Amino acid sequence: MITSRISAKLEGQYGAEASSVSSLLEEAEGRVFHEAAEEKITAAVVILADGSVDKLLGAIELMETDWRDLLIAAELAHADWPSRLDDIFGTS
């Protein structure tokens, strides 16, 4: 799910390519979950990508392989994940 705060982060990291990156994320989520993923899954991809297209593709591949490993890699697998998202993306 591309929330407004994730969209803002993508615009800051990818500029003019943010729309394409958003589409790529939404397509990948559809393949894995058959619907939009929870915000923390999308956020995990964005966190691991850190503005790099190559890292973005790697994070999407990890999501497609095992989304739980994606959450662990992005440090979003614990109960404090909402505050981590707020720290990185701001409050919604």
Backbone as a chain_set.jsonl record, in Angstrom:
{"seq": "MITSRISAKLEGQYGAEASSVSSLLEEAEGRVFHEAAEEKITAAVVILADGSVDKLLGAIELMETDWRDLLIAAELAHADWPSRLDDIFGTS", "coords": {"N": [[0.843, -1.168, 0.0], [0.705, 2.067, -0.982], [1.027, 4.624, 0.894], [0.377, 8.079, 1.805], [2.619, 9.083, 3.15], [4.61, 7.284, 2.416], [4.616, 7.697, -0.313], [5.543, 10.346, -0.367], [8.159, 9.945, 0.559], [9.17, 8.365, -1.52], [9.065, 10.221, -3.619], [10.959, 12.027, -2.706], [13.245, 10.428, -2.781], [13.392, 9.317, -5.367], [12.574, 11.21, -7.189], [11.586, 12.328, -10.337], [11.132, 9.76, -11.174], [9.52, 8.587, -9.319], [6.794, 7.937, -9.667], [6.912, 5.769, -11.444], [8.312, 3.972, -9.847], [6.458, 3.623, -7.786], [4.405, 2.343, -9.219], [5.731, -0.015, -9.932], [6.134, -1.137, -7.383], [3.436, -1.521, -6.585], [2.594, -3.384, -8.518], [4.247, -5.562, -7.884], [3.373, -6.116, -5.273], [0.792, -6.945, -5.864], [1.315, -9.326, -7.246], [2.379, -10.899, -5.197], [0.615, -10.735, -2.944], [-1.908, -10.539, -4.008], [-3.359, -8.285, -3.735], [-3.202, -4.931, -2.431], [-0.41, -4.561, -0.323], [0.169, -4.528, 3.261], [1.009, -1.435, 4.88], [3.48, -1.626, 6.25], [4.896, -3.582, 4.868], [5.312, -2.505, 2.301], [6.739, -0.268, 3.14], [9.005, -1.537, 4.166], [10.277, -2.438, 1.832], [10.92, 0.042, 0.677], [12.594, 1.106, 2.656], [14.786, -0.7, 2.586], [15.591, -0.302, -0.052], [16.489, 2.346, -0.149], [16.626, 4.546, -1.925], [17.933, 3.549, -4.158], [17.713, 2.062, -7.315], [18.635, -0.493, -8.004], [18.823, -1.702, -5.45], [16.153, -1.529, -4.798], [14.968, -3.329, -6.592], [16.145, -5.665, -5.627], [15.02, -5.734, -3.048], [12.331, -6.037, -3.684], [12.464, -8.547, -4.862], [13.17, -10.039, -2.597], [10.824, -9.677, -1.099], [9.07, -11.085, -2.733], [10.108, -13.624, -2.457], [10.166, -14.264, 0.353], [8.275, -12.561, 2.406], [8.443, -12.211, 5.137], [11.152, -12.375, 5.765], [11.913, -10.041, 4.54], [10.751, -8.115, 6.246], [12.267, -8.594, 8.55], [14.851, -7.917, 7.645], [14.514, -5.188, 7.227], [14.159, -4.332, 9.742], [11.571, -4.349, 10.824], [10.13, -6.311, 12.031], [9.411, -6.556, 14.649], [7.458, -5.703, 17.598], [7.635, -2.949, 17.854], [7.441, -1.761, 15.38], [5.587, 0.229, 14.353], [6.464, 2.682, 15.501], [9.006, 2.834, 14.437], [8.419, 3.188, 11.721], [7.2, 5.701, 11.888], [9.419, 7.211, 12.693], [11.038, 7.066, 10.408], [9.401, 7.74, 8.181], [7.777, 9.766, 9.042], [4.829, 10.964, 10.774], [1.551, 9.788, 10.001]], "CA": [[0.0, 0.0, 0.0], [1.465, 3.311, -1.082], [0.376, 5.669, 1.685], [0.877, 9.416, 1.47], [3.982, 9.287, 3.657], [5.527, 6.502, 1.586], [4.684, 8.429, -1.576], [6.428, 11.501, -0.158], [9.533, 9.426, 0.646], [9.556, 7.964, -2.875], [9.313, 11.444, -4.384], [12.238, 12.559, -2.244], [14.357, 9.553, -3.144], [13.443, 8.961, -6.786], [12.232, 12.358, -8.023], [10.69, 12.133, -11.478], [10.882, 8.329, -11.341], [8.706, 8.11, -8.19], [5.558, 7.332, -10.165], [7.275, 4.452, -11.978], [8.665, 3.14, -8.697], [5.18, 3.292, -7.137], [3.737, 1.34, -10.053], [6.493, -1.256, -9.786], [5.801, -1.672, -6.06], [2.05, -1.986, -6.589], [2.542, -4.605, -9.322], [4.889, -6.629, -7.112], [2.458, -6.459, -4.183], [-0.307, -7.698, -6.463], [1.789, -10.687, -7.539], [2.629, -11.634, -3.957], [-0.513, -10.743, -2.008], [-3.144, -10.449, -4.789], [-3.979, -7.017, -3.35], [-2.191, -4.036, -1.862], [0.171, -5.068, 0.919], [0.123, -3.621, 4.405], [1.983, -0.347, 4.79], [4.815, -1.985, 6.73], [5.575, -4.364, 3.834], [5.775, -1.529, 1.315], [7.77, 0.53, 3.805], [10.219, -2.352, 4.263], [10.932, -2.38, 0.518], [11.467, 1.399, 0.52], [13.715, 1.235, 3.592], [15.939, -1.444, 2.07], [16.022, 0.28, -1.328], [17.251, 3.545, 0.205], [16.816, 5.421, -3.076], [18.659, 2.864, -5.231], [16.872, 1.192, -8.136], [19.141, -1.862, -7.863], [18.397, -2.196, -4.135], [14.701, -1.659, -4.874], [14.683, -4.603, -7.26], [16.526, -6.713, -4.683], [14.03, -5.767, -1.968], [11.116, -6.625, -4.262], [12.742, -9.983, -4.993], [13.075, -10.6, -1.249], [9.401, -9.703, -0.77], [8.455, -12.166, -3.503], [10.627, -14.892, -1.943], [9.621, -14.435, 1.711], [8.042, -11.213, 2.937], [8.86, -12.148, 6.545], [12.578, -12.033, 5.744], [11.95, -8.62, 4.194], [10.482, -7.357, 7.473], [13.426, -8.75, 9.432], [15.958, -7.139, 7.08], [14.207, -3.758, 7.39], [13.948, -4.118, 11.184], [10.15, -4.076, 11.051], [9.504, -7.566, 12.443], [9.117, -6.533, 16.082], [6.259, -4.968, 18.002], [7.844, -1.494, 17.78], [7.509, -1.331, 13.984], [4.907, 1.501, 14.049], [7.291, 3.846, 15.855], [10.106, 2.883, 13.457], [7.875, 3.824, 10.512], [7.037, 7.128, 12.18], [10.756, 7.816, 12.697], [11.588, 7.107, 9.048], [8.485, 8.336, 7.208], [6.944, 10.792, 9.658], [3.509, 10.468, 11.172], [0.574, 9.885, 8.905]], "C": [[0.897, 1.243, 0.0], [0.673, 4.398, -0.342], [0.981, 7.022, 1.315], [2.299, 9.624, 1.981], [5.005, 8.449, 2.899], [5.693, 7.186, 0.237], [5.623, 9.628, -1.468], [7.888, 11.065, -0.093], [10.028, 9.019, -0.74], [9.864, 9.18, -3.736], [10.645, 12.061, -3.994], [13.427, 11.736, -2.698], [14.504, 9.345, -4.649], [13.044, 10.091, -7.727], [11.226, 12.024, -9.104], [10.335, 10.668, -11.703], [9.953, 7.765, -10.265], [7.427, 7.416, -8.648], [5.817, 5.932, -10.713], [7.613, 3.482, -10.859], [7.392, 2.711, -7.968], [4.441, 2.206, -7.911], [4.41, -0.014, -9.931], [6.18, -1.93, -8.45], [4.382, -2.248, -6.031], [1.898, -3.277, -7.387], [3.122, -5.783, -8.554], [3.994, -7.073, -5.957], [1.294, -7.297, -4.705], [0.082, -9.13, -6.777], [1.906, -11.517, -6.265], [1.36, -11.803, -3.122], [-1.881, -10.718, -2.697], [-3.997, -9.244, -4.385], [-2.86, -6.116, -2.842], [-1.702, -4.616, -0.537], [-0.042, -4.068, 2.047], [1.219, -2.573, 4.257], [3.375, -0.799, 5.212], [5.581, -2.82, 5.714], [6.143, -3.422, 2.776], [6.901, -0.688, 1.894], [9.079, -0.239, 3.899], [10.987, -2.343, 2.946], [11.617, -1.027, 0.349], [12.674, 1.605, 1.434], [14.954, 0.535, 3.043], [16.474, -0.847, 0.775], [16.854, 1.533, -1.119], [17.589, 4.417, -1.007], [17.543, 4.808, -4.26], [17.715, 1.946, -6.004], [17.329, -0.258, -8.01], [18.709, -2.476, -6.532], [16.881, -2.383, -4.093], [14.329, -2.999, -5.497], [15.036, -5.78, -6.36], [15.521, -6.858, -3.552], [12.708, -6.357, -2.46], [11.297, -8.13, -4.416], [12.637, -10.677, -3.631], [11.616, -10.687, -0.812], [8.714, -10.869, -1.474], [8.897, -13.539, -3.005], [10.044, -15.203, -0.571], [9.486, -13.073, 2.363], [8.431, -11.098, 4.405], [10.342, -11.82, 6.663], [12.775, -10.561, 5.398], [11.743, -7.76, 5.439], [11.654, -7.432, 8.443], [14.577, -7.877, 8.942], [15.757, -5.636, 7.276], [13.969, -3.381, 8.852], [12.518, -3.69, 11.496], [9.402, -5.317, 11.543], [9.091, -7.584, 13.911], [7.919, -5.639, 16.374], [6.402, -3.45, 17.884], [7.857, -0.957, 16.347], [6.739, -0.034, 13.707], [5.75, 2.733, 14.384], [8.486, 3.965, 14.919], [9.621, 3.537, 12.16], [7.696, 5.319, 10.72], [8.378, 7.85, 12.16], [11.286, 8.021, 11.277], [10.717, 7.924, 8.098], [7.683, 9.515, 7.751], [5.591, 10.212, 10.028], [2.515, 10.682, 10.047], [-0.588, 10.762, 9.258]], "O": [[1.734, 1.425, 0.884], [-0.238, 5.006, -0.903], [1.979, 7.091, 0.597], [3.104, 10.274, 1.314], [6.155, 8.865, 2.755], [6.801, 7.246, -0.295], [6.408, 9.889, -2.38], [8.761, 11.745, -0.632], [11.174, 9.294, -1.096], [10.826, 9.167, -4.504], [11.378, 12.561, -4.847], [14.497, 12.279, -2.969], [15.621, 9.212, -5.149], [13.162, 9.946, -8.944], [10.147, 11.501, -8.825], [9.336, 10.369, -12.358], [9.63, 6.577, -10.298], [7.028, 6.407, -8.066], [5.033, 5.014, -10.473], [7.244, 2.309, -10.913], [7.267, 1.551, -7.577], [3.914, 1.263, -7.321], [3.74, -1.042, -9.837], [5.985, -3.144, -8.391], [4.164, -3.34, -5.508], [1.155, -4.17, -6.981], [2.558, -6.877, -8.568], [3.87, -8.268, -5.69], [0.868, -8.251, -4.054], [-0.718, -10.049, -6.598], [1.57, -12.701, -6.258], [1.07, -12.902, -2.649], [-2.906, -10.863, -2.032], [-5.196, -9.195, -4.657], [-1.695, -6.514, -2.833], [-2.496, -5.102, 0.268], [-0.389, -2.91, 1.812], [2.228, -2.802, 3.591], [4.36, -0.397, 4.594], [6.811, -2.773, 5.697], [7.311, -3.528, 2.401], [7.899, -0.426, 1.222], [10.151, 0.342, 3.732], [12.215, -2.25, 2.944], [12.77, -0.964, -0.078], [13.665, 2.211, 1.026], [16.044, 1.108, 3.034], [17.68, -0.881, 0.529], [17.825, 1.758, -1.841], [18.69, 4.957, -1.107], [17.751, 5.482, -5.269], [16.999, 1.142, -5.406], [16.497, -1.16, -7.919], [18.279, -3.629, -6.486], [16.384, -3.292, -3.429], [13.471, -3.715, -4.98], [14.316, -6.778, -6.327], [15.202, -7.974, -3.14], [12.046, -7.095, -1.731], [10.381, -8.9, -4.13], [12.081, -11.77, -3.527], [11.216, -11.684, -0.21], [7.88, -11.555, -0.884], [8.149, -14.51, -3.116], [9.49, -16.282, -0.357], [10.473, -12.496, 2.821], [8.722, -9.999, 4.876], [10.747, -11.075, 7.554], [13.693, -9.913, 5.902], [12.472, -6.793, 5.66], [11.994, -6.439, 9.086], [15.208, -7.177, 9.734], [16.723, -4.898, 7.469], [13.618, -2.241, 9.156], [12.28, -2.8, 12.312], [8.174, -5.365, 11.479], [8.475, -8.549, 14.362], [7.437, -4.914, 15.504], [5.399, -2.739, 17.821], [8.245, 0.19, 16.126], [7.199, 0.757, 12.883], [5.749, 3.712, 13.638], [8.938, 5.074, 14.633], [10.334, 4.349, 11.57], [8.002, 6.114, 9.832], [8.47, 8.975, 11.667], [11.912, 9.04, 10.987], [11.23, 8.71, 7.301], [6.984, 10.188, 6.993], [5.256, 9.095, 9.635], [2.622, 11.62, 9.258], [-1.493, 10.945, 8.443]]}, "num_chains": 1, "name": "protein.A"}
